Coordinates of C-alpha atoms and ligand atoms in Angstrom, one line a residue:
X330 CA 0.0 0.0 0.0
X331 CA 1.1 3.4 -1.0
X332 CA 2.0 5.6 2.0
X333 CA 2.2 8.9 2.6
X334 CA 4.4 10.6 4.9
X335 CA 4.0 14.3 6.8
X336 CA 7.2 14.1 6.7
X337 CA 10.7 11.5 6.6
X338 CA 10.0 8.7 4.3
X339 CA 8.6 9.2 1.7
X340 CA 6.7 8.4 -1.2
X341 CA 5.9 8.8 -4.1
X342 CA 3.2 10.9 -4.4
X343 CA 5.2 13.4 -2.3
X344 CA 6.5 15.0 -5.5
X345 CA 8.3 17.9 -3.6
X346 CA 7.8 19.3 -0.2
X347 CA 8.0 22.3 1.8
X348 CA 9.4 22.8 5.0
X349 CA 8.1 25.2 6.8
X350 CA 8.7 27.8 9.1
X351 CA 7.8 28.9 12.1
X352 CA 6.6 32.4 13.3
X353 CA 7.8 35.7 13.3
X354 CA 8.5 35.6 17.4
X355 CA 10.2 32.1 17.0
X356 CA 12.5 33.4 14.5
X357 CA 16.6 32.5 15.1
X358 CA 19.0 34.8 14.6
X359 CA 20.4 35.8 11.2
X360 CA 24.0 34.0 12.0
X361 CA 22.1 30.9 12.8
X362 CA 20.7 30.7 10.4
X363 CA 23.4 30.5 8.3
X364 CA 23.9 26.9 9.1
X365 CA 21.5 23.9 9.2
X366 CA 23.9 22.2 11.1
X367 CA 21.3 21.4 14.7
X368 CA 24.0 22.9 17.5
X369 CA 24.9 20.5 20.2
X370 CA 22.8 22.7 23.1
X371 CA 19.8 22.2 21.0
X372 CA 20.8 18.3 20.6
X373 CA 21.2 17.9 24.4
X374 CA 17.7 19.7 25.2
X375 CA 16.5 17.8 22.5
X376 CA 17.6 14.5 24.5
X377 CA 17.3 15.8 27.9
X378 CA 13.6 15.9 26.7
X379 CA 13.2 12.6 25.6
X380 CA 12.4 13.4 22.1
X381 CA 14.5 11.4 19.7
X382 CA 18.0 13.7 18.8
X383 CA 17.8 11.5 15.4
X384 CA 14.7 13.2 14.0
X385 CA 15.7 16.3 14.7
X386 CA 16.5 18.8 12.0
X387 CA 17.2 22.2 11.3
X388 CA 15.2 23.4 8.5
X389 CA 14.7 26.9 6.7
X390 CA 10.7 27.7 6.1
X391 CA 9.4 30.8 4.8
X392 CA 6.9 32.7 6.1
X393 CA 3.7 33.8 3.9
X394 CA 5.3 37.2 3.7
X395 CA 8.6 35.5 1.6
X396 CA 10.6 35.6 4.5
X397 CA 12.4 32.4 5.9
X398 CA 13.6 31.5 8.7
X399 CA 15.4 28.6 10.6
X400 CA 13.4 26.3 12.6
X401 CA 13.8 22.9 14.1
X402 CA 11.5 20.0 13.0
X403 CA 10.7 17.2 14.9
X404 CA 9.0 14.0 14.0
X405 CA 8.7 14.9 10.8
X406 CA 5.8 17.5 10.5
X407 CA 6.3 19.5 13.9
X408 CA 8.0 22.5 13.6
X409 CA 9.9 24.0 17.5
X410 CA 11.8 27.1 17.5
X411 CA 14.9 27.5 19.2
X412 CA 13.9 29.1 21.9
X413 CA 10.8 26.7 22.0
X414 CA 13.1 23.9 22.4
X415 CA 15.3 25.4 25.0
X416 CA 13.2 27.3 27.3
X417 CA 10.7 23.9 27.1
X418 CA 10.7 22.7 30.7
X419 CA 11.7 19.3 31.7
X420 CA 8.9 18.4 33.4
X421 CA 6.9 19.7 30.5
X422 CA 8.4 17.3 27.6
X423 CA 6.7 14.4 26.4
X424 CA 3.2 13.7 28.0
X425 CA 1.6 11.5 26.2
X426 CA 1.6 9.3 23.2
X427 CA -0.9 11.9 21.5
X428 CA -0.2 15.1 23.2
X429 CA 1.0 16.9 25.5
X430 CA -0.9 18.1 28.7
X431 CA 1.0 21.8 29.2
X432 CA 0.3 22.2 25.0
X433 CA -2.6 22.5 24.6
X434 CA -5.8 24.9 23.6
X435 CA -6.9 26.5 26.8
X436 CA -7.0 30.5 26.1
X437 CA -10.2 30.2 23.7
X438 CA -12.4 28.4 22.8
X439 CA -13.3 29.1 19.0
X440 CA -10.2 28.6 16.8
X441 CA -10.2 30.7 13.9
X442 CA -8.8 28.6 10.6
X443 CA -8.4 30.7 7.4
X444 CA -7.3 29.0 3.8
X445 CA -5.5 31.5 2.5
X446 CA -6.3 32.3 -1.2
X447 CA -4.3 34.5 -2.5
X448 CA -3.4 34.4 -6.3
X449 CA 0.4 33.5 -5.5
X450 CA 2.1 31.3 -4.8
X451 CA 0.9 30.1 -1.5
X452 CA -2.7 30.3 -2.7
X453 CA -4.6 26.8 -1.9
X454 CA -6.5 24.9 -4.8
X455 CA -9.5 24.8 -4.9
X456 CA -9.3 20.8 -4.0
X457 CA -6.9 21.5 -1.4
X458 CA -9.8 24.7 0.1
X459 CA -12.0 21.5 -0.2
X460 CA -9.8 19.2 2.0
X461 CA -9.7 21.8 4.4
X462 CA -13.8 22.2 4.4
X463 CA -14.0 18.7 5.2
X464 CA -11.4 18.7 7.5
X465 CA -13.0 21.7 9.9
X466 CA -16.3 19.9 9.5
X467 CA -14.9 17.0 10.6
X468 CA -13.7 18.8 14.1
X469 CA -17.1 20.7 14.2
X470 CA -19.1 17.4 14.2
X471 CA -17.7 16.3 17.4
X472 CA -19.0 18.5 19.3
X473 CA -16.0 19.7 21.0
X474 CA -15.9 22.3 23.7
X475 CA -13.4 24.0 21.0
X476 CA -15.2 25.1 18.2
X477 CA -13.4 26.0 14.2
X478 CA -14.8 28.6 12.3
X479 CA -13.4 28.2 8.7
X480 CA -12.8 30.8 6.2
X481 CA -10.9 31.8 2.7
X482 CA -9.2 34.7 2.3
X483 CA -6.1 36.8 2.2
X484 CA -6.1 38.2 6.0
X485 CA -6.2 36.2 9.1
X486 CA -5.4 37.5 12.8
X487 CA -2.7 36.6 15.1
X488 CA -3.9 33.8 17.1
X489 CA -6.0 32.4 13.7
X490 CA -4.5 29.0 12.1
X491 CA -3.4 30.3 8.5
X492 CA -3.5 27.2 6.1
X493 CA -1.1 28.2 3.1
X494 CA 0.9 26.5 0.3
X495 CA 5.0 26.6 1.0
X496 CA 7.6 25.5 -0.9
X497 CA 10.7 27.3 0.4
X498 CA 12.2 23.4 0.7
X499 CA 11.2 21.2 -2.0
X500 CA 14.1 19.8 -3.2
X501 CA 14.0 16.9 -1.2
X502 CA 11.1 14.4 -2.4
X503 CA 11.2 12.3 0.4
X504 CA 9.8 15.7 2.5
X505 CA 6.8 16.4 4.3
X506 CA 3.5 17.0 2.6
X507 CA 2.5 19.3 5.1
X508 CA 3.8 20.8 8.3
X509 CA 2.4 22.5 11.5
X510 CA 3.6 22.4 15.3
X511 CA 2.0 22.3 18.8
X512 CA 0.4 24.5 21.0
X513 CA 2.2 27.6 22.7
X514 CA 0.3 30.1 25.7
X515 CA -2.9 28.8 25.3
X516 CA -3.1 29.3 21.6
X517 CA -3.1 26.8 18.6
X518 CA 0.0 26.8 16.2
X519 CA -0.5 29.4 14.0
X520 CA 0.8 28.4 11.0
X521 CA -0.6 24.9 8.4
X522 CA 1.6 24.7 5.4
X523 CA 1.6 22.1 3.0
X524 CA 3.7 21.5 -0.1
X525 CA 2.6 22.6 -3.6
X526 CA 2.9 18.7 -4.7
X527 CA -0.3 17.8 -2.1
X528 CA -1.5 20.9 -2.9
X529 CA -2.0 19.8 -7.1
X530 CA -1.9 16.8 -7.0
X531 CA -3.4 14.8 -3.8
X532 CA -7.4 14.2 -3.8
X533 CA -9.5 16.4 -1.7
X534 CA -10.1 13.1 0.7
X535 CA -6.2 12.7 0.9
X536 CA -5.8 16.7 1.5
X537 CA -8.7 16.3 4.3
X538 CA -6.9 14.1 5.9
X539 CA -3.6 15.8 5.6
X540 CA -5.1 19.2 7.1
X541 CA -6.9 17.4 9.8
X542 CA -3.7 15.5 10.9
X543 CA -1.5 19.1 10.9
X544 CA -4.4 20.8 12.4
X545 CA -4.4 18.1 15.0
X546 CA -0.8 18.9 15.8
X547 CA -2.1 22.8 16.0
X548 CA -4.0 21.7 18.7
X549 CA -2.0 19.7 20.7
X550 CA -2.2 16.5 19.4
X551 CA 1.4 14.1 18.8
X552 CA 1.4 10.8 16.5
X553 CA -0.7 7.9 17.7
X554 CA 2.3 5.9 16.6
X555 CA 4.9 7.8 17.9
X556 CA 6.6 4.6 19.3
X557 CA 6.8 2.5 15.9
X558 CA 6.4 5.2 13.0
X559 CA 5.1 2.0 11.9
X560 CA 2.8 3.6 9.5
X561 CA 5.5 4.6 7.7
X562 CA 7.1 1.4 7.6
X563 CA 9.4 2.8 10.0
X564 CA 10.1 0.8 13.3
X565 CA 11.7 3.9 15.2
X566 CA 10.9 6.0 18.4
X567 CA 9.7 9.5 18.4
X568 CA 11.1 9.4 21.8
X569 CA 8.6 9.5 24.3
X570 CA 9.7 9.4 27.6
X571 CA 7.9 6.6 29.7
X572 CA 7.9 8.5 32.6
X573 CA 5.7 11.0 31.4
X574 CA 3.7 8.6 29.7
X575 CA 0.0 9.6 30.3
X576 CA -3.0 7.3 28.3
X577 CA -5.7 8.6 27.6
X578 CA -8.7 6.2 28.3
X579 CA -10.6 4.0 25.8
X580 CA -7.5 4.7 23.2
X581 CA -5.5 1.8 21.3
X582 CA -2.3 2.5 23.6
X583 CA 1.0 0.7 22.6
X584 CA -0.5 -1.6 20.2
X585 CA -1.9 1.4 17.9
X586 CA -4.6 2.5 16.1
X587 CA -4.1 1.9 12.4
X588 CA -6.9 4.0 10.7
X589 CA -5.7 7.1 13.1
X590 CA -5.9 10.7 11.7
X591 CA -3.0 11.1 13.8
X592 CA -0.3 8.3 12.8
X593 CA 2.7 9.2 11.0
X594 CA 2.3 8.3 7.8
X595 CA -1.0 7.8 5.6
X596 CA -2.3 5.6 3.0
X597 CA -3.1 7.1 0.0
X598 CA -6.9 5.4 -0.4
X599 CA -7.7 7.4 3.0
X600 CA -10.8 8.7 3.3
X601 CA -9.9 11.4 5.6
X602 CA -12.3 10.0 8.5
X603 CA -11.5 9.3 12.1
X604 CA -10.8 6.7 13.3
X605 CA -13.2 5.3 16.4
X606 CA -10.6 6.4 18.9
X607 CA -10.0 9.8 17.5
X608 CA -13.0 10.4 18.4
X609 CA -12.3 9.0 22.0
X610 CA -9.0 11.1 22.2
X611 CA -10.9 14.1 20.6
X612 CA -13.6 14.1 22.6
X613 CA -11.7 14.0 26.2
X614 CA -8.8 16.5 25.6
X615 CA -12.1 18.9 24.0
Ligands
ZN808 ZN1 2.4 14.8 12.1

C-alpha cells in the first residue's frame, strides 16, 4: 500500500515538499541561520527531553510574507523554534503518546482557521480549500468544547491557524507533505503549510486528511504511533519518555490505532475519516 508521509520517508506521491517555518517571534537569529547544522545545546535539550536527537532537524521555512527563517523539526511535521526547544521545561516534555498536557488549547475556545487564497504562490486549490472544508467539518461534528470557524481569504489575525501553500524546501522528495507544530500560551500553532505537490496533485479526501492531521498537531495532538512510525514502515521511536507517559482512556495505547488521523504516515486510499478512537482522544482532551 502506498504511504504517505508528513514528513521523513517518503513516497511517491510526495512530489516535492516544503518545509516550513515557524513564526515571526520564533524566529533565530540571522548567523544561525546560516547553518543547518542542529548545535549540540539544541541536541542535548532535544535528548534531555526525551524526544528522539535522530529526528531532529534544522530546517529553513518561509513565512507567507517571503521571509524564511530557521526552525527545528521534529518527527517529521512538527516545527519547534529554538527558543521553544530550549526554554521547554523538563517536566513539560513528552506527555503522552498523542499530546501533551501543558500544549494544549486552553485560552479560547473558537479557533479561527483561514485558507489562504491569495493568487500566488501560496494560494490553496480549490481541491486543497475542499480538504480543508472537510477537514473543519470533521472537528465541528464532534461537538468539542473548542469550536473551528473556517474561512478563505487573504487576512487572518494573530492567534487564527493560517493554512497556506509553501515551498521554500522542496528539493527533497522524500519531505513532508504538510507541516504544522503544537500548542504555545494557550493558543493553537498558527501556521498549516503544506507542499505545492499535495497541494496539485493529492485528492481532496487525501488533503482532508492531511489538514486534519496538521491541524491536530495545531492543537496539541502528537502521533498515535509515535513509538513504531510504523505507518511509515518505520520501526523507530519518536522518543517518548515513559515517565511522562500519560493514556488517555478507551484509546489503542502501545498496540496502535491503524486507521488514526493522527499516525505518522498515511495511505493514500484514506478517506480522511476518524478513526473510532479519534474520536475518543478528541472528545476527552475537548
Ligand atoms: Zn504529524
Amino acid at each position: 500500500m502506498k504511504k504517505i508521509n508528513f514528513l521523513f520517508a517518503a513516497t511517491a506521491i510526495v512530489a516535492s515538499v516544503t518545509f516550513v517555518s515557524c513564526e515571526k517571534d520564533q524566529v533565530n537569529s540571522p548567523t544561525e541561520e546560516t547553518s543547518l547544522e542542529v548545535e549540540k545545546d539544541v541536541l542535548n535539550k532535544i535528548t534531555a527531553l526525551h524526544f528522539n536527537p535522530n529526528g531532529v532537524e534544522k530546517v529553513m521555512v518561509s513565512d507567507i510574507d517571503g521571509t524564511k527563517k530557521a526552525a527545528y523539526l521534529i518527527e517529521g511535521d512538527v516545527l519547534l523554534s529554538k527558543s521553544q526547544i530550549m526554554d521547554m521545561g523538563l517536566h513539560g516534555g513528552i506527555q503522552n503518546k498523542q499530546y501533551r498536557t501543558n500544549n494544549l488549547v486552553t485560552a479560547t475556545n473558537v479557533i479561527r482557521v483561514v485558507g489562504y487564497t491569495g493568487n500566488n504562490q501560496y494560494g490553496l486549490s480549490s481541491t486543497a480549500q475542499t480538504g480543508l472544508q472537510y477537514a473543519v467539518n470533521n472537528y465541528n461534528n464532534e461537538n468539542l468544547s473548542i469550536r473551528f470557524v473556517l474561512s478563505f481569504g487573504t487576512s487572518w489575525g494573530a492567534n487564527d491557524i493560517l493554512v497556506y501553500v509553501d515551498n521554500s524546501i522542496n528539493t527533497d522528495p522524500n519531505r513532508s507533505a504538510g507541516i504544522a507544530g503544537f500548542p504555545s500560551n494557550g493558543y493553537p500553532f498558527t501556521r498549516v503549510r503544506i507542499n505545492n505537490g499535495a497541494n496539485l496533485t493529492q485528492t481532496n479526501q487525501q488533503l482532508e486528511h492531511l489538514l486534519a492531521h496538521e491541524i491536530g498537531h495545531c492543537v496539541g495532538f502528537r502521533h498515535t504511533d509515535w513509538d513504531t512510525r510504523k505507518t511509515c514502515n518505520e520501526n523507530s521511536n519518536e522518543g517518548v519518555g515513559n515517565d511522562g507517559l500519560v493514556y488517555i482512556p478507551g484509546t489503542a495505547g502501545p498496540g496502535g490505532d491503524a486507521n488514526s488521523i493522527m499516525n505518522a504516515c498515511y495511505p493514500a486510499n484514506t478517506d480522511g475519516e476518524w478513526s473510532n478512537l479519534d474520536r475518543v482522544a478528541l472528545n476527552y482532551l475537548y
